[in-house]
Amino acid sequence: MFRHVIAPTRFFTQISNDIIRHPRLSSDAKCLLTWQLSLPPGVDEPLSVSAERAGIKKTAFIRAKRELKAEGYVHEWRRSGPRGRWSTTQLVSNVPLTEAEALAVRDGGSTGAPPTAAPPAVGGPTRRAVGRSQEKNGEHTPHPPHPLAERGALALAAVSHRDRRLRLSGRDIRSLAPLAGQWFERGPPSPTSTKP
């Protein structure tokens, strides 16, 4: 099986494979969770509204929400207000949280130790075991590849395979990939900058 994937440059959400391949979450639950995680920061959209916008029917929504709660991706708290009105607070997470962790997040706490709190590596610095540094011998040393060169190569290959008139050899793709990477880095030209 072949797969061809071009990474989006904007307007995308990173979703863990743990969510995509979760064996106990239905497709509706994954869709609802993905929809919620794709919302821009600061948007407060209840799960029911997301389900409606995603085309998930009421019964499927109830089942999906139950699955997400059981797996720890969704937590809900109901409170009675000052005049007897009930309000619901929902927490959606891209990782499963225990009830205690969810309460800590809701109350402004942390779910664990910061990433920099990992224990230091065992032992001290040592000399290099093998190899030596490159010596300058006057010969031309190639520049490291452009960071987006691989993405440029994929785009060129996709265009080359789509239209016969634009066929490129592997050597052509390798030589043009850094230029395509630079083009990706600059981005598309704005409509106002084109001259008639």
PDB file of C-alpha atoms in Angstrom:
ATOM      1  CA  MET A   1       0.000   0.000   0.000  1.00  0.00           C
ATOM      2  CA  PHE A   2       1.280   3.459  -0.885  1.00  0.00           C
ATOM      3  CA  ARG A   3       0.494   6.575   1.104  1.00  0.00           C
ATOM      4  CA  HIS A   4       0.993  10.116  -0.094  1.00  0.00           C
ATOM      5  CA  VAL A   5       0.714  12.835   2.532  1.00  0.00           C
ATOM      6  CA  ILE A   6       1.523  16.514   2.230  1.00  0.00           C
ATOM      7  CA  ALA A   7       1.606  18.252   5.596  1.00  0.00           C
ATOM      8  CA  PRO A   8      -0.642  21.328   5.808  1.00  0.00           C
ATOM      9  CA  THR A   9       1.077  24.658   6.381  1.00  0.00           C
ATOM     10  CA  ARG A  10      -1.818  26.347   8.167  1.00  0.00           C
ATOM     11  CA  PHE A  11      -5.251  25.750   9.660  1.00  0.00           C
ATOM     12  CA  PHE A  12      -4.601  22.262  11.040  1.00  0.00           C
ATOM     13  CA  THR A  13      -4.763  20.395  14.345  1.00  0.00           C
ATOM     14  CA  GLN A  14      -2.304  17.801  15.570  1.00  0.00           C
ATOM     15  CA  ILE A  15      -4.106  14.712  16.818  1.00  0.00           C
ATOM     16  CA  SER A  16      -2.357  11.864  18.582  1.00  0.00           C
ATOM     17  CA  ASN A  17      -2.419   8.432  16.967  1.00  0.00           C
ATOM     18  CA  ASP A  18      -3.641   7.196  20.365  1.00  0.00           C
ATOM     19  CA  ILE A  19      -6.911   9.005  19.681  1.00  0.00           C
ATOM     20  CA  ILE A  20      -7.187   8.022  16.021  1.00  0.00           C
ATOM     21  CA  ARG A  21      -6.537   4.337  16.724  1.00  0.00           C
ATOM     22  CA  HIS A  22      -8.318   4.117  20.097  1.00  0.00           C
ATOM     23  CA  PRO A  23     -10.066   0.725  20.145  1.00  0.00           C
ATOM     24  CA  ARG A  24     -12.928   1.719  22.476  1.00  0.00           C
ATOM     25  CA  LEU A  25     -13.899   5.039  20.877  1.00  0.00           C
ATOM     26  CA  SER A  26     -16.459   5.038  18.090  1.00  0.00           C
ATOM     27  CA  SER A  27     -15.995   7.171  15.000  1.00  0.00           C
ATOM     28  CA  ASP A  28     -18.562   9.647  16.377  1.00  0.00           C
ATOM     29  CA  ALA A  29     -16.586   9.958  19.624  1.00  0.00           C
ATOM     30  CA  LYS A  30     -13.337  10.512  17.713  1.00  0.00           C
ATOM     31  CA  CYS A  31     -15.052  13.066  15.453  1.00  0.00           C
ATOM     32  CA  LEU A  32     -16.489  14.942  18.442  1.00  0.00           C
ATOM     33  CA  LEU A  33     -13.150  14.963  20.270  1.00  0.00           C
ATOM     34  CA  THR A  34     -11.255  16.052  17.152  1.00  0.00           C
ATOM     35  CA  TRP A  35     -13.788  18.824  16.506  1.00  0.00           C
ATOM     36  CA  GLN A  36     -13.406  20.138  20.063  1.00  0.00           C
ATOM     37  CA  LEU A  37      -9.585  19.986  19.925  1.00  0.00           C
ATOM     38  CA  SER A  38      -9.592  21.888  16.616  1.00  0.00           C
ATOM     39  CA  LEU A  39     -11.419  24.907  18.046  1.00  0.00           C
ATOM     40  CA  PRO A  40      -9.304  28.074  18.365  1.00  0.00           C
ATOM     41  CA  PRO A  41      -8.106  29.041  21.857  1.00  0.00           C
ATOM     42  CA  GLY A  42     -10.725  30.925  23.841  1.00  0.00           C
ATOM     43  CA  VAL A  43     -13.736  29.482  21.996  1.00  0.00           C
ATOM     44  CA  ASP A  44     -16.193  28.087  24.541  1.00  0.00           C
ATOM     45  CA  GLU A  45     -18.389  25.721  22.533  1.00  0.00           C
ATOM     46  CA  PRO A  46     -20.368  23.045  24.414  1.00  0.00           C
ATOM     47  CA  LEU A  47     -20.037  19.449  23.240  1.00  0.00           C
ATOM     48  CA  SER A  48     -23.681  19.388  22.127  1.00  0.00           C
ATOM     49  CA  VAL A  49     -23.104  22.337  19.775  1.00  0.00           C
ATOM     50  CA  SER A  50     -19.978  20.704  18.318  1.00  0.00           C
ATOM     51  CA  ALA A  51     -21.911  17.482  17.787  1.00  0.00           C
ATOM     52  CA  GLU A  52     -24.688  19.340  15.988  1.00  0.00           C
ATOM     53  CA  ARG A  53     -22.209  21.189  13.763  1.00  0.00           C
ATOM     54  CA  ALA A  54     -20.394  17.894  13.013  1.00  0.00           C
ATOM     55  CA  GLY A  55     -23.671  16.233  11.986  1.00  0.00           C
ATOM     56  CA  ILE A  56     -23.792  13.805  14.925  1.00  0.00           C
ATOM     57  CA  LYS A  57     -27.385  12.883  15.842  1.00  0.00           C
ATOM     58  CA  LYS A  58     -28.658  13.054  19.433  1.00  0.00           C
ATOM     59  CA  THR A  59     -28.467   9.338  20.283  1.00  0.00           C
ATOM     60  CA  ALA A  60     -25.010   9.008  18.720  1.00  0.00           C
ATOM     61  CA  PHE A  61     -23.918  12.154  20.595  1.00  0.00           C
ATOM     62  CA  ILE A  62     -25.011  10.720  23.953  1.00  0.00           C
ATOM     63  CA  ARG A  63     -23.130   7.481  23.227  1.00  0.00           C
ATOM     64  CA  ALA A  64     -20.004   9.344  22.022  1.00  0.00           C
ATOM     65  CA  LYS A  65     -19.980  11.606  25.075  1.00  0.00           C
ATOM     66  CA  ARG A  66     -20.364   8.574  27.367  1.00  0.00           C
ATOM     67  CA  GLU A  67     -17.372   6.881  25.639  1.00  0.00           C
ATOM     68  CA  LEU A  68     -15.204  10.005  25.929  1.00  0.00           C
ATOM     69  CA  LYS A  69     -16.061  10.368  29.620  1.00  0.00           C
ATOM     70  CA  ALA A  70     -15.336   6.682  30.304  1.00  0.00           C
ATOM     71  CA  GLU A  71     -11.903   6.971  28.662  1.00  0.00           C
ATOM     72  CA  GLY A  72     -10.996  10.213  30.484  1.00  0.00           C
ATOM     73  CA  TYR A  73     -11.023  12.615  27.519  1.00  0.00           C
ATOM     74  CA  VAL A  74     -14.110  14.504  28.737  1.00  0.00           C
ATOM     75  CA  HIS A  75     -15.026  15.557  32.287  1.00  0.00           C
ATOM     76  CA  GLU A  76     -18.187  17.365  33.381  1.00  0.00           C
ATOM     77  CA  TRP A  77     -19.250  19.125  36.564  1.00  0.00           C
ATOM     78  CA  ARG A  78     -22.773  20.390  37.316  1.00  0.00           C
ATOM     79  CA  ARG A  79     -23.285  23.129  39.894  1.00  0.00           C
ATOM     80  CA  SER A  80     -26.300  24.863  41.285  1.00  0.00           C
ATOM     81  CA  GLY A  81     -26.109  28.629  40.922  1.00  0.00           C
ATOM     82  CA  PRO A  82     -27.216  31.319  43.382  1.00  0.00           C
ATOM     83  CA  ARG A  83     -30.842  31.326  42.153  1.00  0.00           C
ATOM     84  CA  GLY A  84     -31.138  27.553  41.827  1.00  0.00           C
ATOM     85  CA  ARG A  85     -30.116  27.512  38.158  1.00  0.00           C
ATOM     86  CA  TRP A  86     -27.812  24.687  37.134  1.00  0.00           C
ATOM     87  CA  SER A  87     -24.682  25.223  35.073  1.00  0.00           C
ATOM     88  CA  THR A  88     -22.394  22.647  33.505  1.00  0.00           C
ATOM     89  CA  THR A  89     -18.636  22.986  33.163  1.00  0.00           C
ATOM     90  CA  GLN A  90     -16.966  20.741  30.587  1.00  0.00           C
ATOM     91  CA  LEU A  91     -13.287  19.893  30.199  1.00  0.00           C
ATOM     92  CA  VAL A  92     -11.975  18.310  26.999  1.00  0.00           C
ATOM     93  CA  SER A  93      -8.418  17.001  26.917  1.00  0.00           C
ATOM     94  CA  ASN A  94      -6.202  15.501  24.224  1.00  0.00           C
ATOM     95  CA  VAL A  95      -4.907  12.966  26.764  1.00  0.00           C
ATOM     96  CA  PRO A  96      -6.904  10.848  29.210  1.00  0.00           C
ATOM     97  CA  LEU A  97      -7.094  12.481  32.644  1.00  0.00           C
ATOM     98  CA  THR A  98      -8.099  10.988  35.971  1.00  0.00           C
ATOM     99  CA  GLU A  99     -10.787  12.772  37.957  1.00  0.00           C
ATOM    100  CA  ALA A 100      -8.113  14.282  40.249  1.00  0.00           C
ATOM    101  CA  GLU A 101      -6.057  15.528  37.290  1.00  0.00           C
ATOM    102  CA  ALA A 102      -9.164  16.984  35.659  1.00  0.00           C
ATOM    103  CA  LEU A 103     -10.076  18.815  38.873  1.00  0.00           C
ATOM    104  CA  ALA A 104      -6.539  20.203  39.058  1.00  0.00           C
ATOM    105  CA  VAL A 105      -6.792  21.510  35.478  1.00  0.00           C
ATOM    106  CA  ARG A 106     -10.241  22.979  36.119  1.00  0.00           C
ATOM    107  CA  ASP A 107      -9.014  24.741  39.245  1.00  0.00           C
ATOM    108  CA  GLY A 108      -5.931  26.134  37.498  1.00  0.00           C
ATOM    109  CA  GLY A 109      -3.440  23.556  38.718  1.00  0.00           C
ATOM    110  CA  SER A 110      -1.095  21.294  36.835  1.00  0.00           C
ATOM    111  CA  THR A 111      -1.559  17.667  35.839  1.00  0.00           C
ATOM    112  CA  GLY A 112       2.013  16.679  36.597  1.00  0.00           C
ATOM    113  CA  ALA A 113       5.632  17.707  36.739  1.00  0.00           C
ATOM    114  CA  PRO A 114       6.892  20.151  34.116  1.00  0.00           C
ATOM    115  CA  PRO A 115       8.887  18.621  31.261  1.00  0.00           C
ATOM    116  CA  THR A 116      12.153  20.068  32.591  1.00  0.00           C
ATOM    117  CA  ALA A 117      11.816  18.253  35.917  1.00  0.00           C
ATOM    118  CA  ALA A 118      13.147  14.989  34.490  1.00  0.00           C
ATOM    119  CA  PRO A 119      16.064  13.460  36.392  1.00  0.00           C
ATOM    120  CA  PRO A 120      19.474  14.226  34.892  1.00  0.00           C
ATOM    121  CA  ALA A 121      21.261  11.650  32.766  1.00  0.00           C
ATOM    122  CA  VAL A 122      23.488   9.233  34.635  1.00  0.00           C
ATOM    123  CA  GLY A 123      27.190  10.066  34.632  1.00  0.00           C
ATOM    124  CA  GLY A 124      29.130  13.083  33.516  1.00  0.00           C
ATOM    125  CA  PRO A 125      30.303  14.257  30.119  1.00  0.00           C
ATOM    126  CA  THR A 126      32.852  12.053  28.387  1.00  0.00           C
ATOM    127  CA  ARG A 127      35.127  12.266  25.373  1.00  0.00           C
ATOM    128  CA  ARG A 128      33.832  11.153  22.007  1.00  0.00           C
ATOM    129  CA  ALA A 129      34.230   7.413  21.635  1.00  0.00           C
ATOM    130  CA  VAL A 130      34.893   7.393  17.881  1.00  0.00           C
ATOM    131  CA  GLY A 131      35.264   9.744  14.973  1.00  0.00           C
ATOM    132  CA  ARG A 132      36.954  13.069  14.553  1.00  0.00           C
ATOM    133  CA  SER A 133      35.911  16.504  13.466  1.00  0.00           C
ATOM    134  CA  GLN A 134      36.030  17.351   9.788  1.00  0.00           C
ATOM    135  CA  GLU A 135      39.128  19.163   8.699  1.00  0.00           C
ATOM    136  CA  LYS A 136      39.061  22.038   6.234  1.00  0.00           C
ATOM    137  CA  ASN A 137      40.922  20.872   3.147  1.00  0.00           C
ATOM    138  CA  GLY A 138      39.866  23.629   0.758  1.00  0.00           C
ATOM    139  CA  GLU A 139      37.304  21.484  -1.009  1.00  0.00           C
ATOM    140  CA  HIS A 140      33.727  22.605  -1.402  1.00  0.00           C
ATOM    141  CA  THR A 141      31.575  21.231   1.406  1.00  0.00           C
ATOM    142  CA  PRO A 142      27.856  21.161   0.617  1.00  0.00           C
ATOM    143  CA  HIS A 143      25.461  23.167   2.741  1.00  0.00           C
ATOM    144  CA  PRO A 144      23.093  21.199   4.934  1.00  0.00           C
ATOM    145  CA  PRO A 145      19.759  20.578   3.229  1.00  0.00           C
ATOM    146  CA  HIS A 146      17.038  23.160   3.615  1.00  0.00           C
ATOM    147  CA  PRO A 147      14.712  22.153   6.508  1.00  0.00           C
ATOM    148  CA  LEU A 148      11.705  22.149   4.174  1.00  0.00           C
ATOM    149  CA  ALA A 149      13.533  20.383   1.321  1.00  0.00           C
ATOM    150  CA  GLU A 150      11.859  17.053   2.074  1.00  0.00           C
ATOM    151  CA  ARG A 151       8.457  18.706   1.925  1.00  0.00           C
ATOM    152  CA  GLY A 152       9.461  20.387  -1.335  1.00  0.00           C
ATOM    153  CA  ALA A 153      10.531  17.032  -2.770  1.00  0.00           C
ATOM    154  CA  LEU A 154       7.155  15.505  -1.843  1.00  0.00           C
ATOM    155  CA  ALA A 155       5.295  18.384  -3.495  1.00  0.00           C
ATOM    156  CA  LEU A 156       7.410  18.148  -6.641  1.00  0.00           C
ATOM    157  CA  ALA A 157       6.875  14.385  -6.802  1.00  0.00           C
ATOM    158  CA  ALA A 158       3.127  14.859  -6.401  1.00  0.00           C
ATOM    159  CA  VAL A 159       2.997  17.398  -9.228  1.00  0.00           C
ATOM    160  CA  SER A 160       5.255  15.236 -11.375  1.00  0.00           C
ATOM    161  CA  HIS A 161       3.028  12.186 -10.989  1.00  0.00           C
ATOM    162  CA  ARG A 162      -0.202  14.097 -11.528  1.00  0.00           C
ATOM    163  CA  ASP A 163       0.572  15.552 -14.960  1.00  0.00           C
ATOM    164  CA  ARG A 164       2.644  13.814 -17.673  1.00  0.00           C
ATOM    165  CA  ARG A 165       3.820  17.129 -19.064  1.00  0.00           C
ATOM    166  CA  LEU A 166       5.502  17.945 -15.761  1.00  0.00           C
ATOM    167  CA  ARG A 167       7.441  14.683 -15.358  1.00  0.00           C
ATOM    168  CA  LEU A 168      10.629  15.034 -13.306  1.00  0.00           C
ATOM    169  CA  SER A 169      13.361  12.488 -12.720  1.00  0.00           C
ATOM    170  CA  GLY A 170      14.509  11.610  -9.226  1.00  0.00           C
ATOM    171  CA  ARG A 171      17.690  13.629  -9.826  1.00  0.00           C
ATOM    172  CA  ASP A 172      15.631  16.669 -10.904  1.00  0.00           C
ATOM    173  CA  ILE A 173      13.429  16.389  -7.824  1.00  0.00           C
ATOM    174  CA  ARG A 174      16.494  16.172  -5.538  1.00  0.00           C
ATOM    175  CA  SER A 175      18.105  19.221  -7.152  1.00  0.00           C
ATOM    176  CA  LEU A 176      14.888  21.298  -7.089  1.00  0.00           C
ATOM    177  CA  ALA A 177      13.776  20.266  -3.568  1.00  0.00           C
ATOM    178  CA  PRO A 178      15.804  22.969  -1.718  1.00  0.00           C
ATOM    179  CA  LEU A 179      14.296  25.651  -3.985  1.00  0.00           C
ATOM    180  CA  ALA A 180      10.812  24.299  -3.349  1.00  0.00           C
ATOM    181  CA  GLY A 181      11.600  24.303   0.386  1.00  0.00           C
ATOM    182  CA  GLN A 182      12.561  27.979   0.170  1.00  0.00           C
ATOM    183  CA  TRP A 183       9.310  28.657  -1.664  1.00  0.00           C
ATOM    184  CA  PHE A 184       7.358  26.934   1.140  1.00  0.00           C
ATOM    185  CA  GLU A 185       9.248  29.051   3.677  1.00  0.00           C
ATOM    186  CA  ARG A 186       8.318  32.299   1.902  1.00  0.00           C
ATOM    187  CA  GLY A 187       4.711  31.270   1.410  1.00  0.00           C
ATOM    188  CA  PRO A 188       2.451  32.138  -1.495  1.00  0.00           C
ATOM    189  CA  PRO A 189       2.588  35.704  -2.830  1.00  0.00           C
ATOM    190  CA  SER A 190      -0.115  38.047  -1.623  1.00  0.00           C
ATOM    191  CA  PRO A 191      -2.757  39.016  -4.217  1.00  0.00           C
ATOM    192  CA  THR A 192      -1.740  42.688  -3.974  1.00  0.00           C
ATOM    193  CA  SER A 193       1.880  41.970  -4.899  1.00  0.00           C
ATOM    194  CA  THR A 194       1.118  40.550  -8.366  1.00  0.00           C
ATOM    195  CA  LYS A 195       1.530  43.029 -11.181  1.00  0.00           C
ATOM    196  CA  PRO A 196      -0.593  42.904 -14.348  1.00  0.00           C
TER     197      PRO A 196
END
